[in-house]
XYZ file of N, CA and C in Angstrom:
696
model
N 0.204 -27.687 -2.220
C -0.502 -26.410 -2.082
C 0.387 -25.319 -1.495
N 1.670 -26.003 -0.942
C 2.114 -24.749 -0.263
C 2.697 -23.884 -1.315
N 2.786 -24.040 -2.211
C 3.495 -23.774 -3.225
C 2.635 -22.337 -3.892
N 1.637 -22.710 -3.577
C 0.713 -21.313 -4.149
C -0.144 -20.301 -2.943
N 0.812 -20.469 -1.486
C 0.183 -19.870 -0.684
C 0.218 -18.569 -1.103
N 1.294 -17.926 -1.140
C 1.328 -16.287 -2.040
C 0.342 -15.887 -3.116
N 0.442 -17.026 -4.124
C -0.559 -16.455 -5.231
C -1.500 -16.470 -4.970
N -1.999 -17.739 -3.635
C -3.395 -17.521 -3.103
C -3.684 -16.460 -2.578
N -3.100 -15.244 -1.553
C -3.191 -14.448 -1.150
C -3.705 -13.150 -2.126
N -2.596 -13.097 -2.620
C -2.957 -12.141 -3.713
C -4.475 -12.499 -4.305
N -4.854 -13.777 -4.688
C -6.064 -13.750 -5.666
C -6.988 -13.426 -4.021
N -7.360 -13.589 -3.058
C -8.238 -13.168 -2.586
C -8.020 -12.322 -1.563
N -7.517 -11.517 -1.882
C -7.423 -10.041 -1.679
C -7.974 -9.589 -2.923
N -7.809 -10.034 -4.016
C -8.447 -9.239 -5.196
C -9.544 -9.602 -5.896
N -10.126 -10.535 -5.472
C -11.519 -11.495 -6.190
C -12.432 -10.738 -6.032
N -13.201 -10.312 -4.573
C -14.205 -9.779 -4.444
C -14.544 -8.485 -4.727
N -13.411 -7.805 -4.748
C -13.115 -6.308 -5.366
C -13.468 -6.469 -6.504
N -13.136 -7.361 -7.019
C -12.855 -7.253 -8.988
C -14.168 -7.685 -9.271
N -15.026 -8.712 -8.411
C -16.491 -9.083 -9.291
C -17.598 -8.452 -8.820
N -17.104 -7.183 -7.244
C -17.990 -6.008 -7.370
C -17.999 -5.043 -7.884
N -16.840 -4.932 -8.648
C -16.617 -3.468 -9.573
C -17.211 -3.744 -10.768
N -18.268 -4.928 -11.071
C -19.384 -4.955 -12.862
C -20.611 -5.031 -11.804
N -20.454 -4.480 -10.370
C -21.969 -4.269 -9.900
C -22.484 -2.732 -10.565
N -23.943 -3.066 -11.138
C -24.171 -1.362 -12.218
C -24.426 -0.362 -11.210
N -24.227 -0.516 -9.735
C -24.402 0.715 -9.159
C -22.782 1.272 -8.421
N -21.796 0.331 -9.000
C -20.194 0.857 -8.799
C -19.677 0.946 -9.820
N -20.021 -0.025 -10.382
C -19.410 -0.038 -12.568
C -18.005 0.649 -12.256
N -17.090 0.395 -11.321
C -15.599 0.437 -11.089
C -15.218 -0.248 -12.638
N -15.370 -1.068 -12.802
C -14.792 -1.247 -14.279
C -14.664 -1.136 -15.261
N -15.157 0.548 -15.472
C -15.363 1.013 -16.170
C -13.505 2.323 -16.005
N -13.323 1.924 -14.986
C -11.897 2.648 -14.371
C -10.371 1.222 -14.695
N -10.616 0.181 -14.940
C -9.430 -0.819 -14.885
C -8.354 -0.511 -15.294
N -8.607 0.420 -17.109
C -7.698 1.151 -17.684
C -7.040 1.901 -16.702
N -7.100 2.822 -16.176
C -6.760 3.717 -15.585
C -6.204 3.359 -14.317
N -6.816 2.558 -13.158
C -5.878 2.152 -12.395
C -4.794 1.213 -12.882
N -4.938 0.674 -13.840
C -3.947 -0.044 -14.199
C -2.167 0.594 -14.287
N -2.973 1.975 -15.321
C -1.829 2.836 -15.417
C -1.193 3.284 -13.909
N -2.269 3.893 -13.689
C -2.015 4.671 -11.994
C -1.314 3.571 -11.134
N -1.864 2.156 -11.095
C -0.958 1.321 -10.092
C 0.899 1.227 -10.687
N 0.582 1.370 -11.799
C 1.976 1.045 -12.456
C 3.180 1.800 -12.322
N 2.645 3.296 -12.219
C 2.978 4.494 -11.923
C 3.949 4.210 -10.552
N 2.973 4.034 -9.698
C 3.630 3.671 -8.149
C 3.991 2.787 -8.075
N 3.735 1.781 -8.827
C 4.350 -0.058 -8.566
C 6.369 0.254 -8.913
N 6.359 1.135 -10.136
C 7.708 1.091 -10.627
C 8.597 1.651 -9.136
N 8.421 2.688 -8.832
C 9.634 3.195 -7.641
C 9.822 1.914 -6.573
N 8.544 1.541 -6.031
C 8.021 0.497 -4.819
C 8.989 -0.803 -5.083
N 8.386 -1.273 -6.400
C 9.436 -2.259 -6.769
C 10.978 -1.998 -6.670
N 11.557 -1.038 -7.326
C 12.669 -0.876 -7.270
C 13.370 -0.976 -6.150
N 12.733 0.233 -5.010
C 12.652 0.061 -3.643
C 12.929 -1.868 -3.015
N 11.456 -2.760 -3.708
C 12.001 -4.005 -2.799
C 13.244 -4.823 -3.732
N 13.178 -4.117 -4.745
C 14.673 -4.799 -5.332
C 16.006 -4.774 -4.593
N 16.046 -3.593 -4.592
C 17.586 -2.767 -3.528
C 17.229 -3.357 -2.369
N 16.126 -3.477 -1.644
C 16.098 -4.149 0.205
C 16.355 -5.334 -0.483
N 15.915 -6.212 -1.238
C 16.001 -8.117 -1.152
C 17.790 -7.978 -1.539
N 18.290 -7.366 -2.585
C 19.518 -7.734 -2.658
C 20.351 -7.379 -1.474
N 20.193 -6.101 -0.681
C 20.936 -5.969 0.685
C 20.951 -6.951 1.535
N 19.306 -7.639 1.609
C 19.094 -8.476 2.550
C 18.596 -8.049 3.672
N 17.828 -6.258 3.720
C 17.113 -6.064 4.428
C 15.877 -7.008 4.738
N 15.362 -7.751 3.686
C 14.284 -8.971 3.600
C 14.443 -9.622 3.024
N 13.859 -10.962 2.905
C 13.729 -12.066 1.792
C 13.104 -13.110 2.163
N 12.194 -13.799 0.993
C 11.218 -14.448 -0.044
C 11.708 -15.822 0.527
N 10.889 -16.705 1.536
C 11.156 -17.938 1.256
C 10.189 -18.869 0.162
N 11.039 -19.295 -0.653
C 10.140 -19.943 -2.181
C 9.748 -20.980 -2.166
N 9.649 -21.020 -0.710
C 8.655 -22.325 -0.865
C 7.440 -22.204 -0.934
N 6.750 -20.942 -0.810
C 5.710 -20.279 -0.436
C 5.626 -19.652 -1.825
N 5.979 -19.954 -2.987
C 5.896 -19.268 -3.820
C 5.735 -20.155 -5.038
N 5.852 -20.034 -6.452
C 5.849 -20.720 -7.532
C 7.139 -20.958 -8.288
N 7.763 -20.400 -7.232
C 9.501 -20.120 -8.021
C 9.617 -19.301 -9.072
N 9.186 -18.278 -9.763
C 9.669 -17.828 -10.960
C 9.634 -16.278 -10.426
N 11.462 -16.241 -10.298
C 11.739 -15.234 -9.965
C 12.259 -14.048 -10.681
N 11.978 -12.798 -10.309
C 11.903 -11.748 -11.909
C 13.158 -10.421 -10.780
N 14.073 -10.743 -11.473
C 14.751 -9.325 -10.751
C 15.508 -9.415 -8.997
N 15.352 -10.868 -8.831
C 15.367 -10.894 -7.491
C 14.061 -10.984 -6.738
N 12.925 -10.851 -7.343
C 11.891 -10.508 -6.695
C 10.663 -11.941 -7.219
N 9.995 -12.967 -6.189
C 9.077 -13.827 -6.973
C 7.848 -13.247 -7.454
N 7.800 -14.245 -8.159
C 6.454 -13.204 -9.383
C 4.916 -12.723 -8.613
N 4.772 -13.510 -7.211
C 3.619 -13.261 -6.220
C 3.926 -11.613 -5.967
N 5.210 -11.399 -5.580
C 5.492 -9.948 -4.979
C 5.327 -9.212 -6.461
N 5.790 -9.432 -7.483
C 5.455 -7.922 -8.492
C 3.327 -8.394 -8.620
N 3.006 -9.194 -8.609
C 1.414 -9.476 -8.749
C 1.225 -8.194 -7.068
N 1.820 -8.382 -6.086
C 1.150 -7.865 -4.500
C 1.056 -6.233 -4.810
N 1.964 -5.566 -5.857
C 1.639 -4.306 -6.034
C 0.417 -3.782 -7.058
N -0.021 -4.604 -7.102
C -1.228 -4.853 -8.022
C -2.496 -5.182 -7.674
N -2.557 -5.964 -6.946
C -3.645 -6.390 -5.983
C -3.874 -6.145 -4.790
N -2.762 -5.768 -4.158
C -3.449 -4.694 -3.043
C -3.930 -3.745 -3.250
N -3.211 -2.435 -4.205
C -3.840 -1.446 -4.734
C -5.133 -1.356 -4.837
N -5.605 -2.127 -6.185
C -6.680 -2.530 -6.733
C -7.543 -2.383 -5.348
N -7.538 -3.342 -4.110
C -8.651 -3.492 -3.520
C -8.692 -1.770 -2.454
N -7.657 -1.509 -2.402
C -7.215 -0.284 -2.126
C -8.092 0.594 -2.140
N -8.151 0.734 -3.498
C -8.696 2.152 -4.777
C -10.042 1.803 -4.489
N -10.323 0.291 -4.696
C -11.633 -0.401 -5.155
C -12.510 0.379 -3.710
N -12.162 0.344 -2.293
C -12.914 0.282 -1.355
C -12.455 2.244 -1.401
N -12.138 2.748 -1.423
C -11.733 4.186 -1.348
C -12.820 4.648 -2.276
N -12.687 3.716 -3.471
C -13.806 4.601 -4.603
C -15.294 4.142 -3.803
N -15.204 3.190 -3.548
C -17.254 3.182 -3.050
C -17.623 4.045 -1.914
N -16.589 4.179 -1.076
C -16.671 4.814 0.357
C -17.396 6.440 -0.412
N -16.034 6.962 -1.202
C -16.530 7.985 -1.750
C -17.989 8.369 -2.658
N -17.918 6.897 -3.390
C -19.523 7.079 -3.911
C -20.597 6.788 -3.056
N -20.453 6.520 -2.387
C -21.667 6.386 -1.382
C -22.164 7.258 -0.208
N -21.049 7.466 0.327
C -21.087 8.052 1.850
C -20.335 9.713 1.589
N -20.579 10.483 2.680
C -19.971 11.520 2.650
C -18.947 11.732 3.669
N -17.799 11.248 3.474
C -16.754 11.125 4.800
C -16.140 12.738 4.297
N -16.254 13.808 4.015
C -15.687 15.055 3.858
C -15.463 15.515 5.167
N -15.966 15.486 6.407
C -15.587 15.785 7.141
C -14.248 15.251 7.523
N -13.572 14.410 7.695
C -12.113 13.788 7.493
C -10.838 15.049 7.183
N -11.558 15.574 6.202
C -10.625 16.806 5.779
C -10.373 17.521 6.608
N -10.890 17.907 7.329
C -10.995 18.913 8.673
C -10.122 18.133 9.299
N -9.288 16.958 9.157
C -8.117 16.322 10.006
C -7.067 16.718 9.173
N -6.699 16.572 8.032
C -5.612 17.300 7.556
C -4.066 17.070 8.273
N -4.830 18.635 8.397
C -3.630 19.183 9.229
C -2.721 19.050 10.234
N -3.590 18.094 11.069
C -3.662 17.567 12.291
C -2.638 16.027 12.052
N -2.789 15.618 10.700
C -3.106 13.960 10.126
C -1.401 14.639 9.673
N -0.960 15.653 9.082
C 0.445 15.997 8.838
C 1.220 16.418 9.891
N 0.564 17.285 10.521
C 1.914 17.520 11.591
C 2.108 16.621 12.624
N 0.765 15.233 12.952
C 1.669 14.553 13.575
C 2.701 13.336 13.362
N 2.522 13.303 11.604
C 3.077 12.564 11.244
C 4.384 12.829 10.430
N 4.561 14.154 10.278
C 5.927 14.894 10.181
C 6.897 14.764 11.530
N 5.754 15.053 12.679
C 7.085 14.717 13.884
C 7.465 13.467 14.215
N 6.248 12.473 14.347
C 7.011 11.032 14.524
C 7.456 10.436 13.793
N 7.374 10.799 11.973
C 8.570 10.323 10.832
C 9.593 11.009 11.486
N 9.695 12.323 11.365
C 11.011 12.897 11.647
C 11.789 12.553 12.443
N 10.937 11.829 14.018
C 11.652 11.384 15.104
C 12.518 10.574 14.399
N 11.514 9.090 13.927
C 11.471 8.285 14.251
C 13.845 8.011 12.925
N 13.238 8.695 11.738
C 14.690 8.847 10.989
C 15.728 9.261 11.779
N 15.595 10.324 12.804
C 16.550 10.845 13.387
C 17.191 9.939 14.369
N 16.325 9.398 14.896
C 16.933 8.296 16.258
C 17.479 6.745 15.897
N 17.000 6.539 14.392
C 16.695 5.253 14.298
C 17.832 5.347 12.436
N 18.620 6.060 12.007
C 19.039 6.753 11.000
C 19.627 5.007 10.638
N 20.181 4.699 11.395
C 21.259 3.262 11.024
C 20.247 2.380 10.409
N 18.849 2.223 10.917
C 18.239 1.325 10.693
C 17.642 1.456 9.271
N 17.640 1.012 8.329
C 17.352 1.194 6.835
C 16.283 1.196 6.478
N 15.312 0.126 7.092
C 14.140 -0.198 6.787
C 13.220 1.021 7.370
N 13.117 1.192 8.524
C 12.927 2.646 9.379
C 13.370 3.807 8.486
N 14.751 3.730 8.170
C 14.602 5.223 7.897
C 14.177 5.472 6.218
N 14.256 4.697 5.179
C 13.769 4.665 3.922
C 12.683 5.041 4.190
N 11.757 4.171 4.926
C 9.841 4.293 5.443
C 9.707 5.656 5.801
N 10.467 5.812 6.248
C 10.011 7.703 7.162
C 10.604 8.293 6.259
N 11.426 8.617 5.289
C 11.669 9.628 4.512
C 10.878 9.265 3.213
N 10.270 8.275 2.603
C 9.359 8.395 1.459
C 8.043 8.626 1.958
N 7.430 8.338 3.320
C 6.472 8.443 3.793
C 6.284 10.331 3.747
N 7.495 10.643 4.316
C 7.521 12.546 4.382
C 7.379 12.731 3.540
N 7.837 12.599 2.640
C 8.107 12.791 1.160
C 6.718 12.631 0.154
N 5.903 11.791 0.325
C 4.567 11.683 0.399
C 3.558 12.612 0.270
N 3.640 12.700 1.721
C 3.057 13.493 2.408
C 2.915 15.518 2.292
N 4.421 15.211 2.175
C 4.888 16.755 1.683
C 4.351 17.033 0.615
N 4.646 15.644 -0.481
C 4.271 16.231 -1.727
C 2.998 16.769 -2.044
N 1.891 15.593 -1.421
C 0.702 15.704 -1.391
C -0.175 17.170 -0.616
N 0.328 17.301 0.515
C 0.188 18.259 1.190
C 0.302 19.554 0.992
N 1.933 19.782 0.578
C 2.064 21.459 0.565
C 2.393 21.529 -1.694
N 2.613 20.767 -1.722
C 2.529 20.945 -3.065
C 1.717 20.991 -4.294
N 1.361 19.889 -4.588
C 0.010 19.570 -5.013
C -1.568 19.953 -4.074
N -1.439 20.286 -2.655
C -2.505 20.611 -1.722
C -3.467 19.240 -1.837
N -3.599 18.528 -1.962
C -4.632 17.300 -1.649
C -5.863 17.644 -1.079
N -6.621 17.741 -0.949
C -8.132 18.283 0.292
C -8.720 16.824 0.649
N -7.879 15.690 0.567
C -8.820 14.480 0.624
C -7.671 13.661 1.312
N -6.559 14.115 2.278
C -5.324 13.056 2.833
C -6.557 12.591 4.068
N -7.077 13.180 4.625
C -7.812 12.984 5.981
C -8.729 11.819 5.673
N -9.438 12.178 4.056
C -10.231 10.644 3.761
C -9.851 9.399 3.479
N -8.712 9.408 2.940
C -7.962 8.568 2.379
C -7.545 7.945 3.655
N -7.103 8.597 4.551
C -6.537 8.175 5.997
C -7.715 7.282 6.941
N -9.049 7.674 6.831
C -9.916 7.056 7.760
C -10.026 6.153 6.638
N -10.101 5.837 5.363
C -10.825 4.273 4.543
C -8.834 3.348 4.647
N -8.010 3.972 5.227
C -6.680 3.203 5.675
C -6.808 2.500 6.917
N -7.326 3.273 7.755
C -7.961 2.270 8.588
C -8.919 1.587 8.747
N -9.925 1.984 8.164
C -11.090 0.918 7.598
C -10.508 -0.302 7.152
N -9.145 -0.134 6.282
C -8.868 -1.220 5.473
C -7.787 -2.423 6.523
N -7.740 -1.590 7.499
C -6.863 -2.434 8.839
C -6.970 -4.088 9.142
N -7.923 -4.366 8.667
C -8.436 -6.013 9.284
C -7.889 -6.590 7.988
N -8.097 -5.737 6.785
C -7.423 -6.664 5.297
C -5.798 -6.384 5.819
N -5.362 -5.497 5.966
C -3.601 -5.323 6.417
C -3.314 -6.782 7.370
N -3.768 -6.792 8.385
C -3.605 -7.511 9.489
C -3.627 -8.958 8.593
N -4.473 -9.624 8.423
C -4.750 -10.753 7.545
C -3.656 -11.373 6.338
N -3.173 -10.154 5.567
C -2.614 -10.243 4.302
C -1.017 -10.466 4.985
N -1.034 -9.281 5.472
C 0.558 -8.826 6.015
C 0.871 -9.939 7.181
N -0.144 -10.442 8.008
C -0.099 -11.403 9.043
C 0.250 -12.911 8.244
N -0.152 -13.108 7.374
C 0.454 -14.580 6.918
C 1.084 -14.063 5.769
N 1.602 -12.916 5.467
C 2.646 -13.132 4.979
C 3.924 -13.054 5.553
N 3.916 -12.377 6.871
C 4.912 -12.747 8.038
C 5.286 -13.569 9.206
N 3.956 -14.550 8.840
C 4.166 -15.710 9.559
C 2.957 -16.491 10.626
N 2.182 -15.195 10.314
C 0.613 -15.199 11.820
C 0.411 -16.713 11.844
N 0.234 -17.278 10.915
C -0.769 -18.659 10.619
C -0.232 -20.077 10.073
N 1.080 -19.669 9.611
C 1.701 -20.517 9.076
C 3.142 -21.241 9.602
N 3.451 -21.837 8.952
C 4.520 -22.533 9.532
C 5.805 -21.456 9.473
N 6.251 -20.933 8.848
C 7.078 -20.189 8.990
C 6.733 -18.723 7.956
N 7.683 -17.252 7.835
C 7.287 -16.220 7.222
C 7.272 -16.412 5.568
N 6.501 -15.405 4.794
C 6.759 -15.900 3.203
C 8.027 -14.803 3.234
N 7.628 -13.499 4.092
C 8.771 -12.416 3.851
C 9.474 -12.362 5.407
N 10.891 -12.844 4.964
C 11.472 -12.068 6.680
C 12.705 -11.207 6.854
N 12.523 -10.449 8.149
C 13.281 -9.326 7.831
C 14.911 -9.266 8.347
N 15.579 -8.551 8.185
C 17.233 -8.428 8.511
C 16.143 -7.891 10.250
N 16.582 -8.200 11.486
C 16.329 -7.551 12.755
C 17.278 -6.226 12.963
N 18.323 -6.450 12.095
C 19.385 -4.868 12.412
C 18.901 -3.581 11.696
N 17.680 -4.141 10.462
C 17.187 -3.185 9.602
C 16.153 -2.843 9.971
N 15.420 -2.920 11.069
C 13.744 -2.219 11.408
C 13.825 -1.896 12.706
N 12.756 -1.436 13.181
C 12.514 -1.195 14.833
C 12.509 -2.673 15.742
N 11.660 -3.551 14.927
C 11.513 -4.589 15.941
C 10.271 -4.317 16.779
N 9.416 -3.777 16.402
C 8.341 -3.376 17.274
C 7.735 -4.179 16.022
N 6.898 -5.293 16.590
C 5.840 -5.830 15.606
C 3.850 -6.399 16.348
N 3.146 -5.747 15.107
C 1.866 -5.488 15.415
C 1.872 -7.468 15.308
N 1.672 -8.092 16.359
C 1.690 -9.506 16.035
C 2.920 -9.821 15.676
N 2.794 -10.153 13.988
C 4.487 -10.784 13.421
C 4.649 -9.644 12.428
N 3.612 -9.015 12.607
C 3.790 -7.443 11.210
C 4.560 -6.442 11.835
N 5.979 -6.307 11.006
C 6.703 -4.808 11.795
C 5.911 -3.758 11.705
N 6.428 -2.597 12.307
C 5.274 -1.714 12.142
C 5.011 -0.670 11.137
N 6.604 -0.736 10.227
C 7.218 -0.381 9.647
C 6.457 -1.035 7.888
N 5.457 -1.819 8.177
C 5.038 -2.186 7.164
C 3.480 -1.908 7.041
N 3.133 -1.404 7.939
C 1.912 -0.289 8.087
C 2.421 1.422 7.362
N 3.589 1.603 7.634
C 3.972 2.880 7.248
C 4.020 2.784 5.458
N 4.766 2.263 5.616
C 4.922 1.690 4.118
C 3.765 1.398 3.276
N 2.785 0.603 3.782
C 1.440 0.711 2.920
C 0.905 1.886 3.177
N 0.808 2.847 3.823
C -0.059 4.123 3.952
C 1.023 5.234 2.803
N 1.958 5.022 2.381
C 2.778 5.944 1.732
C 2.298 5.619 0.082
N 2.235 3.712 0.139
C 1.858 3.554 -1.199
C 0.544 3.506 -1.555
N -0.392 3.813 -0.114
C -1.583 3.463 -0.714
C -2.445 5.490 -0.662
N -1.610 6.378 -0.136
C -1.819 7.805 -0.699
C -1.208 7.844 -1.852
N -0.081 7.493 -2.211
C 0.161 7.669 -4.054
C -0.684 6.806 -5.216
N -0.987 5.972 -4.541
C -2.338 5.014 -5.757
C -3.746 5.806 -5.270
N -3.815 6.421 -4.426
C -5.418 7.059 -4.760
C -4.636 8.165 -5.541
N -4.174 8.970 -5.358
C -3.511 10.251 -5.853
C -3.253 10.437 -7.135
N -2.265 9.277 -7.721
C -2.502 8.866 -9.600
C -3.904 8.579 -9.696
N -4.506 7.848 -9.145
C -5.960 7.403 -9.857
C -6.836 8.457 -10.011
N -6.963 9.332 -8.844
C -7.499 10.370 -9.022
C -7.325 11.742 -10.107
N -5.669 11.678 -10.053
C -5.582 12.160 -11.466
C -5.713 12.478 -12.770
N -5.179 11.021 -12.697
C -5.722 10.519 -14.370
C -7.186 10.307 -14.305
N -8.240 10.222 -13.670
C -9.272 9.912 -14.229
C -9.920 11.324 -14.377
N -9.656 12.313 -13.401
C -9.657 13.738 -13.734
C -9.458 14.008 -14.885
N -8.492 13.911 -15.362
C -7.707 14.237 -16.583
C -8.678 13.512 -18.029
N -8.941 12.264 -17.889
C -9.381 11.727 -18.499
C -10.536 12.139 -18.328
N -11.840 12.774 -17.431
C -12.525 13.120 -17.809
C -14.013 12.040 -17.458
N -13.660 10.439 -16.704
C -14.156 10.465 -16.182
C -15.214 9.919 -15.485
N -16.096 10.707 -15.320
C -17.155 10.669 -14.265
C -18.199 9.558 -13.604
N -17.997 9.875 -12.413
C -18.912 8.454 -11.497
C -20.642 8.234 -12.130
């Protein structure tokens, strides 16, 4: 069994999402097309991204924890993890929104960018050597910027409170995949490449990192289904 602890992960992180989205009062699956595209969108840079860290050796995949079939440097659980996190991602972002009225959130904004322009900014400036750190804080800005002053977003503040909503799935997922529960990590890191500040066995640096990829998967999804036309 150890052999499919990863793929286990992935499938339940994504089970219950996937057989409440044919409930007829979310009918999310009526969207699969579309996040599919939209995850793919963001999966391509992300991936690339853990391609260049696994070959540096900023991190790496112990396969025992895995099925062995490795694509690019990368085992086939990790290109499935940009897929199935998303998914439950989008999945809990879209009901929050159909249900409830979290608009007030927006009214954080502003607040939700400038303090996270100064402690990215710190955090690259002080910490520049460290790779893992400073990649995280400059795509995270980068993000953010884009979303913010470019495109204008009116929904980073909502997206931000259902990110922490989604905190106990982070903790769980990211926790045995760095080691919380198990005998040893599925992913571990270079120590010269991060802060070393870890939430449990989760750097913290991997909270940043999901909040960068999980504002660009609402952001395509929201797009394209705009575009496409649609409606809840």
């Amino acid at each position: 069994m150890q052999a499919y602890t990863y793929l286990l992960i992935n499938f339940f992180t994504i089970i219950i999402c996937f057989i409440a989205s044919f409930d007829r009062r979310i009918r999310f699956n009526r969207f699969f097309g579309i996040f599919l595209l939209s995850s793919t969108i963001v999966a391509i840079p992300f991936i690339l991204w853990d391609v260049w860290f696994t070959k540096m050796g900023v991190w790496w995949f112990d396969t025992k924890y895995t099925l062995g079939i490795i694509i690019a440097g990368l085992p086939l659980e990790e290109w499935l993890f940009f897929f199935c996190i998303p998914f439950s991602c989008v999945f809990t972002y879209f009901c929050l929104d159909k249900f409830f009225n979290f608009s007030w959130a927006d009214a954080l904004n502003n607040v939700i960018v400038f303090l996270s322009f100064i402690l990215l900014t710190v955090c690259a400036l002080l910490y520049y050597e460290r790779t893992y750190t400073l990649v995280t804080a400059l795509i995270t800005l980068l993000t953010i910027f884009y979303l913010h002053f470019i495109v204008k977003s009116e929904w980073i503040g909502q997206a931000t409170f259902t990110y922490l909503i989604l905190m106990p799935g982070f903790f769980a997922v990211n926790g045995i995949l760095t080691g919380s529960v198990i005998e040893s990590p599925v992913v571990n890191y270079n120590p010269n490449e991060f802060l070393g500040i870890r939430m449990f066995t989760i750097p913290v640096e991997d909270a940043v990192y999901g909040y960068s990829q999980f504002l660009l998967n609402i952001y395509f999804f929201k797009l394209l289904k705009n575009k496409l036309i649609i409606r809840d």
